Every structure is written in C-alpha cells, then in structure tokens.
mmCIF file of C-alpha atoms in Angstrom:
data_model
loop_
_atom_site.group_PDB
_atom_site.id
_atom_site.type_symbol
_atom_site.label_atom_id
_atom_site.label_comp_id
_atom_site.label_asym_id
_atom_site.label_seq_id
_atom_site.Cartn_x
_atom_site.Cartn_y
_atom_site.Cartn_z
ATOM 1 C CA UNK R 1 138.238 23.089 43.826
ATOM 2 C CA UNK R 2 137.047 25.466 41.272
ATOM 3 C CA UNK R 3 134.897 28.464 41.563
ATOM 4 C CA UNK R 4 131.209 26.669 40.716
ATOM 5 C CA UNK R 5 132.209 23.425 42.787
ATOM 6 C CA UNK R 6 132.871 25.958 45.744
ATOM 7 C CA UNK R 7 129.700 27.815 45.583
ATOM 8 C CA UNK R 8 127.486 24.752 44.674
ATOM 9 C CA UNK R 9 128.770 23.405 48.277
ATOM 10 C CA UNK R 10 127.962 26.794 49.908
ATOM 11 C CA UNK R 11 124.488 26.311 48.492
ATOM 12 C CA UNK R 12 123.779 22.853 49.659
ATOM 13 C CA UNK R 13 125.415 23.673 52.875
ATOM 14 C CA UNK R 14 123.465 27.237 53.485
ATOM 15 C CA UNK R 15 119.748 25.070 52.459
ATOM 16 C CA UNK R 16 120.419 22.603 55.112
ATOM 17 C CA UNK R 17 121.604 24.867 57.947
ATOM 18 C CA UNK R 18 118.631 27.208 56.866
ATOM 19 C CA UNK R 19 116.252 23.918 57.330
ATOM 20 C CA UNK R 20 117.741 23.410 60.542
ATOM 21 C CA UNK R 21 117.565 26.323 62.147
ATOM 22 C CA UNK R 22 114.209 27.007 60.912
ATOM 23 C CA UNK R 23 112.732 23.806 62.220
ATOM 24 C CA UNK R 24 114.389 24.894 65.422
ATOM 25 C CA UNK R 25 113.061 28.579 65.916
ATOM 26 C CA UNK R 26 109.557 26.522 65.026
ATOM 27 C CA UNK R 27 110.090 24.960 68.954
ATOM 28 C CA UNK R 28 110.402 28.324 70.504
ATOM 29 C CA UNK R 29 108.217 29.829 72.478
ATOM 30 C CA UNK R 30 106.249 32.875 71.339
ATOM 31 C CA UNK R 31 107.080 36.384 71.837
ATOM 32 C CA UNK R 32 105.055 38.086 74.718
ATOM 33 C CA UNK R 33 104.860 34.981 76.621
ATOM 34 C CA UNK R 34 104.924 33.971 79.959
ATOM 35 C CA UNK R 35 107.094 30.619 79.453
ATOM 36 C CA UNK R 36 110.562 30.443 78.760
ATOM 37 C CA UNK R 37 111.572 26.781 79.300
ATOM 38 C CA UNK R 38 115.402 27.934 79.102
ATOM 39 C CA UNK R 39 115.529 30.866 81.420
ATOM 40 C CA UNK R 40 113.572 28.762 83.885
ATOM 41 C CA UNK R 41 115.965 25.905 83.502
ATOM 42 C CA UNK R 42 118.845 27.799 83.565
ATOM 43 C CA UNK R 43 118.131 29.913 87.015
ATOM 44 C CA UNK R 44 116.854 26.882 88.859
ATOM 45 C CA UNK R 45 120.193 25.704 88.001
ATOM 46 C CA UNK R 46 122.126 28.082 89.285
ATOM 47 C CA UNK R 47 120.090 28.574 92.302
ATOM 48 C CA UNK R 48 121.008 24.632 92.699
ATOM 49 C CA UNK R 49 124.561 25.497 92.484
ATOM 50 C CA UNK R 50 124.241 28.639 94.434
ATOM 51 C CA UNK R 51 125.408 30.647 92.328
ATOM 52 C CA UNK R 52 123.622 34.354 92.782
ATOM 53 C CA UNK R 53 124.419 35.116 89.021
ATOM 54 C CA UNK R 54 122.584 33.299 86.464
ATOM 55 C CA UNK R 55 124.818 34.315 83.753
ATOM 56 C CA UNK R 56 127.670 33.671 85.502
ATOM 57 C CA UNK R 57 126.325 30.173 86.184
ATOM 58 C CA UNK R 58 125.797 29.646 82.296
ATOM 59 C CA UNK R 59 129.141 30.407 81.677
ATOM 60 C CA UNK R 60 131.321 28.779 83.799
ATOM 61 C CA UNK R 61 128.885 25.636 85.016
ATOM 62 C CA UNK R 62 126.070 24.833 82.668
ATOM 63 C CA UNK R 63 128.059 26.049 79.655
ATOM 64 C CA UNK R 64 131.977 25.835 80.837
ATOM 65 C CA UNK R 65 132.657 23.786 77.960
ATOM 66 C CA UNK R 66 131.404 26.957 75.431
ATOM 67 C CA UNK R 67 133.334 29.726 77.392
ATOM 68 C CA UNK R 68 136.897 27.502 77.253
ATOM 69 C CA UNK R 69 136.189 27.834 73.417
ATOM 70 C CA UNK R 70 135.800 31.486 73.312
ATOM 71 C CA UNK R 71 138.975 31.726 76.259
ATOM 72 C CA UNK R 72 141.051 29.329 73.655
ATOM 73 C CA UNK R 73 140.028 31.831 70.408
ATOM 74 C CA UNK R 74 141.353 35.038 72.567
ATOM 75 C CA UNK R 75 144.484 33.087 73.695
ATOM 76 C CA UNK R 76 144.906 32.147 70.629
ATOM 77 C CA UNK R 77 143.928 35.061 69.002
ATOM 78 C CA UNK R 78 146.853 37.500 71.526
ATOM 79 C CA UNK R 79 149.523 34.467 70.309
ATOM 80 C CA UNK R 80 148.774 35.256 66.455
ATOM 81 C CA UNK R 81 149.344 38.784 66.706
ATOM 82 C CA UNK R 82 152.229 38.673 69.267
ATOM 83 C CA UNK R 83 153.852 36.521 66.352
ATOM 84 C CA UNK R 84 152.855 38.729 63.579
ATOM 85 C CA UNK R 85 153.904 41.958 65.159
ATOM 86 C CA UNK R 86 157.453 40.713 66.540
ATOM 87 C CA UNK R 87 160.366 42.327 65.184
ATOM 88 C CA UNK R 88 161.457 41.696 61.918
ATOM 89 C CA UNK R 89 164.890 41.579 59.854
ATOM 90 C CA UNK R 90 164.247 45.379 58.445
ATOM 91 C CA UNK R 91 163.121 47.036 61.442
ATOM 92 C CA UNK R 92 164.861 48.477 64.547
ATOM 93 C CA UNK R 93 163.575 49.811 68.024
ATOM 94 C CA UNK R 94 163.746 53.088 68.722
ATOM 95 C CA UNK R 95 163.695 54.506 72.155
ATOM 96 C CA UNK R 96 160.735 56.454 72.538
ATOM 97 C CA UNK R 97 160.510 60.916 74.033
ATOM 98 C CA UNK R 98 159.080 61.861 77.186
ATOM 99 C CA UNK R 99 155.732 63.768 76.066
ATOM 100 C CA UNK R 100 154.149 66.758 77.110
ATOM 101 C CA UNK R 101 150.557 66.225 78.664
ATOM 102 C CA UNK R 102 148.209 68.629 79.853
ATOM 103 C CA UNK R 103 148.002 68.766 83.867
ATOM 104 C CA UNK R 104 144.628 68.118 83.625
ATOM 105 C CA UNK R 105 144.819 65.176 82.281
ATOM 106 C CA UNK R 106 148.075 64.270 84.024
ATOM 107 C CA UNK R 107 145.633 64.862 87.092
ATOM 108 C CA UNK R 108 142.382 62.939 85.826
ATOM 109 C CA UNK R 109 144.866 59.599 84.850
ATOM 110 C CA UNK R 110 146.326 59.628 88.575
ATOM 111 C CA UNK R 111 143.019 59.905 90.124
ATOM 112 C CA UNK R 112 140.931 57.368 88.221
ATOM 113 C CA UNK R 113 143.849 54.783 87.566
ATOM 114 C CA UNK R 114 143.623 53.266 90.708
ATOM 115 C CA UNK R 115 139.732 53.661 91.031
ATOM 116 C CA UNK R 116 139.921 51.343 87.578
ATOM 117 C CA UNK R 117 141.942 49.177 88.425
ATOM 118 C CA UNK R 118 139.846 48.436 91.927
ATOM 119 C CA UNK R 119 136.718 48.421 90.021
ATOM 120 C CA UNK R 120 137.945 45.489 87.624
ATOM 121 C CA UNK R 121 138.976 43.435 90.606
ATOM 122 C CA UNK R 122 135.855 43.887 91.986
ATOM 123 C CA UNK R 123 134.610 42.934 88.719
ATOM 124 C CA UNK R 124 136.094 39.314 88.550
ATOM 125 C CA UNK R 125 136.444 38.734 92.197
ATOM 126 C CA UNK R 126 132.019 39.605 92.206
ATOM 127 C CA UNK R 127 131.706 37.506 88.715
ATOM 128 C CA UNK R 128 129.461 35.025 90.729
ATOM 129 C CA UNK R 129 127.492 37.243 92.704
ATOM 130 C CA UNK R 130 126.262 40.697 90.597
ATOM 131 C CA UNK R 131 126.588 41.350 86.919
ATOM 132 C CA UNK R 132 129.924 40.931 85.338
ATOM 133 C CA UNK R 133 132.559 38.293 85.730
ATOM 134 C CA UNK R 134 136.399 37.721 84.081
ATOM 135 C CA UNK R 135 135.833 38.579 80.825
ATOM 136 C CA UNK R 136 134.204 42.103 81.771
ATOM 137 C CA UNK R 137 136.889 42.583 84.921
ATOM 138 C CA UNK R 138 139.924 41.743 82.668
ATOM 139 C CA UNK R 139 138.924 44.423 79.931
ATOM 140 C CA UNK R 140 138.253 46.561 82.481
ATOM 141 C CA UNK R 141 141.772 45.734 84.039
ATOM 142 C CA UNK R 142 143.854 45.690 80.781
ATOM 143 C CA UNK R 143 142.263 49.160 79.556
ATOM 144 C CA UNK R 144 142.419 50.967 82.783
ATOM 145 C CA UNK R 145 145.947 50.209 82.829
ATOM 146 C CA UNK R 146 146.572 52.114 79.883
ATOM 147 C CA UNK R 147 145.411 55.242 81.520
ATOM 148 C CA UNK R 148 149.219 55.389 82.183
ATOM 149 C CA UNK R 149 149.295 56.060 78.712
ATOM 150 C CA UNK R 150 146.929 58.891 78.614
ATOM 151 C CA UNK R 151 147.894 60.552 81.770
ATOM 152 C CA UNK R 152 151.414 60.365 81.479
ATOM 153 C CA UNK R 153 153.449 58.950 78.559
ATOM 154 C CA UNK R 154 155.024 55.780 76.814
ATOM 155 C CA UNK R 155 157.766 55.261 78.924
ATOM 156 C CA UNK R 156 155.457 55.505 82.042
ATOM 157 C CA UNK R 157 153.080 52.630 80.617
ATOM 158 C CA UNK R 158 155.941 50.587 80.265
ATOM 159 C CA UNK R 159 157.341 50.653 83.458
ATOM 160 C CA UNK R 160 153.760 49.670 85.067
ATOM 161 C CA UNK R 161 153.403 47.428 82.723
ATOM 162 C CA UNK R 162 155.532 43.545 82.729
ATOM 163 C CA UNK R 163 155.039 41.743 79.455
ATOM 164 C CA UNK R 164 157.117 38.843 80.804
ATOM 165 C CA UNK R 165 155.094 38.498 83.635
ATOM 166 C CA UNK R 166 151.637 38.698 82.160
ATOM 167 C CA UNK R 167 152.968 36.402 78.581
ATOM 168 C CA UNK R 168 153.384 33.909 81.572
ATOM 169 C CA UNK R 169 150.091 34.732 83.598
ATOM 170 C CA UNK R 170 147.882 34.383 79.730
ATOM 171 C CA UNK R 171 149.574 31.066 79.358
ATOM 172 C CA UNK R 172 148.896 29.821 83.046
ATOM 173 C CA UNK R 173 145.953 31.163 83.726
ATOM 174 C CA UNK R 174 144.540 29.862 79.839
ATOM 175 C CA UNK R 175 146.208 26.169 80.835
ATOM 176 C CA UNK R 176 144.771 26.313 84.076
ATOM 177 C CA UNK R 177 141.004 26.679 82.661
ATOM 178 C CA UNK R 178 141.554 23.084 80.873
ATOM 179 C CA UNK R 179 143.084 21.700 84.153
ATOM 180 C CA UNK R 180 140.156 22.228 86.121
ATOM 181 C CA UNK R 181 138.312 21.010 83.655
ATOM 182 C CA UNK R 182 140.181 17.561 83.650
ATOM 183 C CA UNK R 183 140.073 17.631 87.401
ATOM 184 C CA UNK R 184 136.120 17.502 87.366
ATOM 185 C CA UNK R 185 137.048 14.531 85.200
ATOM 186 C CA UNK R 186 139.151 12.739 87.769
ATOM 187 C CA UNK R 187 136.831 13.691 90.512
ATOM 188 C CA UNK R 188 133.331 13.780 89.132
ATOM 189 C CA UNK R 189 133.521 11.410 85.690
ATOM 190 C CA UNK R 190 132.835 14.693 83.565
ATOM 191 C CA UNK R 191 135.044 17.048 81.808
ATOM 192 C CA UNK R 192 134.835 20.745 83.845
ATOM 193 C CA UNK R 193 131.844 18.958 86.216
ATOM 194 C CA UNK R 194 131.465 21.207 89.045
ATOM 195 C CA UNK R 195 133.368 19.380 91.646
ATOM 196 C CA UNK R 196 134.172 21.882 94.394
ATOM 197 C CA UNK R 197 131.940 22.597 97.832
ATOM 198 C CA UNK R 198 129.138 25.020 96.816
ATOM 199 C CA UNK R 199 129.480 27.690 100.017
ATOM 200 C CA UNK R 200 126.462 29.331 100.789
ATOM 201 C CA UNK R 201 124.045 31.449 98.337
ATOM 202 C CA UNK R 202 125.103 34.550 97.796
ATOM 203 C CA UNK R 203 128.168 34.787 99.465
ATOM 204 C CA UNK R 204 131.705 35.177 97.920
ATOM 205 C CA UNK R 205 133.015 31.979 98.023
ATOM 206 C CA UNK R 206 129.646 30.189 96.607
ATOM 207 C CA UNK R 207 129.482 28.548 93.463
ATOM 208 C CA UNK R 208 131.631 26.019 93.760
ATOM 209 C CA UNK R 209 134.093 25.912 90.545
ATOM 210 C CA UNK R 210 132.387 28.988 88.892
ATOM 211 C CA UNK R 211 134.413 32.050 91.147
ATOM 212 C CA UNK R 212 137.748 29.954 90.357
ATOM 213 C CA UNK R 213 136.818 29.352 86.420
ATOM 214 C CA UNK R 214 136.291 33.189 86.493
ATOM 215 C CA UNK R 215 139.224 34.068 88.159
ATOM 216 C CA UNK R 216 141.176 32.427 85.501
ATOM 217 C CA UNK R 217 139.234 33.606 83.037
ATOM 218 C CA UNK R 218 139.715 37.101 84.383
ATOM 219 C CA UNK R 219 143.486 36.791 84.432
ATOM 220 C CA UNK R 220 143.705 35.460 80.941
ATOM 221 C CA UNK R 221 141.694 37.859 79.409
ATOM 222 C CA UNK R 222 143.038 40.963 81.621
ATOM 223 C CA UNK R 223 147.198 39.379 80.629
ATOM 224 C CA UNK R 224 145.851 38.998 77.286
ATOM 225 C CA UNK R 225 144.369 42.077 75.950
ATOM 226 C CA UNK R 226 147.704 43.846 77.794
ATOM 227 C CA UNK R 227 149.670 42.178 75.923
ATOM 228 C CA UNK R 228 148.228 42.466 72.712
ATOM 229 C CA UNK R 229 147.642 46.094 72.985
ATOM 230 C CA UNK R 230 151.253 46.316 74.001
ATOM 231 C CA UNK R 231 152.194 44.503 70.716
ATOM 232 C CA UNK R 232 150.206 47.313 68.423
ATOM 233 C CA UNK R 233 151.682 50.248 70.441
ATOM 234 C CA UNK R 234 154.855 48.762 70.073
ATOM 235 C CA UNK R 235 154.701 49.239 65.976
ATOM 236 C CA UNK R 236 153.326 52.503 66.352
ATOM 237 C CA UNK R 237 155.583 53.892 69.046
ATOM 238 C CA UNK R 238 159.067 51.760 68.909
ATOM 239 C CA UNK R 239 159.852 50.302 65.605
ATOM 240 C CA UNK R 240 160.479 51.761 62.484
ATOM 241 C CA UNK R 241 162.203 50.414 59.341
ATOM 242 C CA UNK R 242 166.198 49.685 59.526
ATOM 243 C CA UNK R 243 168.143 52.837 58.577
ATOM 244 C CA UNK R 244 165.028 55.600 59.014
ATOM 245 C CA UNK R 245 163.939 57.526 62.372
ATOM 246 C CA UNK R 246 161.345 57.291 64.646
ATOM 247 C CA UNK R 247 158.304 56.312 63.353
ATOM 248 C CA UNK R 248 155.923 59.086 64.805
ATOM 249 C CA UNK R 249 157.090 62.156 67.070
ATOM 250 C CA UNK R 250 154.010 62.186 68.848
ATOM 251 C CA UNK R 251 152.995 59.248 69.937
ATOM 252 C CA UNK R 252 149.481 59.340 70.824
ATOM 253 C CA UNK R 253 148.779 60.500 67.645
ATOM 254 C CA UNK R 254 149.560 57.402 66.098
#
C-alpha cells in the first residue's frame, strides 16, 4: 500500500471515529451536575454483588471481560521481552561482585522490605473491600522486592528472588483468569458471569468471583513485572558480549 493510499485510509478512518465519538460525548451528562447515570449504575451494582469497592466491582464483575484484555497485554507484554532479552549467540554471563552499600541504607532496605511486602498483600487480599486491588498489590509486591537490590546487592536479589517459580505462577495465575471465566460459562451461561456465593457486604470473603479474579490478577501482575524487571537487570548486570568483561563494575549505576 503506498504512502497516499495509507494516509487517505487514516483520514476516512479518523472522520468516522471523530463522528462517533462526538455524537457520543453529545449523550453525556453536563459538567456540574447532579446525575451521572453510570456512576449510579455502576455502585448499585456492586452494592448488588456486595462488593464494598465500586471499582473493584467494575473491574472484575461488570467489566471482567475488559481487565482479562489488559491482564493478556501485560502477560503478553513480560513474554515479548523475556524472549527479546534471552541470551544470545555473542554474549556470555558473567558472575556478578558483592557491592559496597551504605549502612544506612543496608538498614532502611531491611526494615521496610518486609513492611512492603505486607502492605501489597494487604493490597490484593483488600482489592474488594478499600481502594486498590491486584494490579496495585502486585506492583507493589514486585517493586518492594527489589529493595533487596537497593539495600543489599545483586546477588542478594537473586537469591530472594525464583524466576522458575514465578515464570510458572505468571502463566498459571494468567490461564487461570480465562478458566474462571469459562467456568461462569458452564455454570451461569455467560463467559466470567459471577457464579460464586456473594458472602456478606463488606466482609473479606464478599464479592463472589471478584476477591478470586483479583487474586489472580494480583499474582500475575506481581510474577510478571518480577520477571520482567529481572530480564532488564539481567543485560545490565550479567551479560556482556562474548570475549569482553563485565559489562558495568557498579551495578546500580547501570
């Protein structure tokens, strides 16, 4: 397709997506008032499913369907890279120095490590209940982990930290999003229907399918952004090119 065939399609494409959208935004509501017919909907829907979290609610009940998509583009997304970054023909591994860190620090890592790692359990295990959920709790997981890093050195993080083990918890707990979603299927006659006892309103095991959707979701993304970080720091701190030294002395400088 040449250059002017390309753009005329980008034209005709761009007038009727602007058409659309502006004959939606003409159905909103106006700013400063008192009605919003989706906000209204959406909490007396989660109130139905007892679920204390609206947002929560959104994601993994009204909207399930939505949040699998984004889940799939991270998985998929933390598969990409783990295949771009492996280790090719014309590098090598080297083993990486102990490093010199400030007791300070060495101090502040031990001391708020475990507090971070608590704090995005809470996180995900809470999702359906207060603000937050598995995407927040496994960032908050996978990056407190890495205060290993910071408080210590490379060799430290990688002895908290099993790639095998988490490669097969992003797979599982990725798979195991689509499963439930074929078990509300089977049960229920709709793909990720909320099939699961409800519990009572504002307690931890309410919500019916929403706590276990964000569990999963908070394992994948938690396994996932370990792993791909672990990928990157790899490059920078490991490999080099076949026949040349370590590729940086210091390794959080890289």
């Amino acid at each position: 397709m040449s250059r002017t065939a390309r753009l005329w399609l980008f034209g005709a494409a761009a007038v009727v997506i602007a058409a659309c959208f502006a004959a939606a935004c003409s159905g909103l509501p106006s700013f400063g008032t008192t009605t919003h017919p989706y906000g209204e909907r959406a909490v007396a829907a989660a109130l139905r499913q007892r679920t204390a979290n609206a947002v929560s609610s959104v994601n993994f009940d009204l909207r399930a369907f939505d949040t699998l998509g984004e889940e799939s583009i991270l998985f998929a997304s933390v598969l990409g890279a783990t295949m771009l970054l492996r280790l090719a023909r014309d590098e090598r591994k080297n083993v990486p120095g102990p490093e010199r860190v400030l007791p300070s620090t060495r101090l502040f890592g031990a001391l708020l490590l475990p507090v971070t790692l608590l704090v995005g359990v809470y996180i995900v295990a809470h999702g359906q209940l207060s603000p937050g959920g598995g995407f927040q709790g496994g960032v908050v997981l996978a990056t407190g982990l890495h205060l290993a890093y910071v408080a210590a050195d490379y060799l430290v993080l990688k002895r908290v930290r099993p790639l095998e083990v988490l490669d097969i918890a992003d797979a599982l707990a990725a798979g195991a999003f689509t499963a439930l979603g074929v078990a509300g299927l089977i049960v229920s006659g709709a793909f990720l229907h909320n099939f699961l006892p409800l519990g009572t309103f504002n307690q931890l095991s309410s919500g019916g399918l929403v706590p276990v959707i964000n569990a999963a979701v908070g394992i994948e993304v938690g396994s996932g952004v370990i792993v791909l970080l672990a990928g990157f720091l790899d490059q920078a701190v490991e490999i080099s090119e076949a026949g040349r030294g370590p590729a940086a002395p210091d390794a959080k400088d890289a």
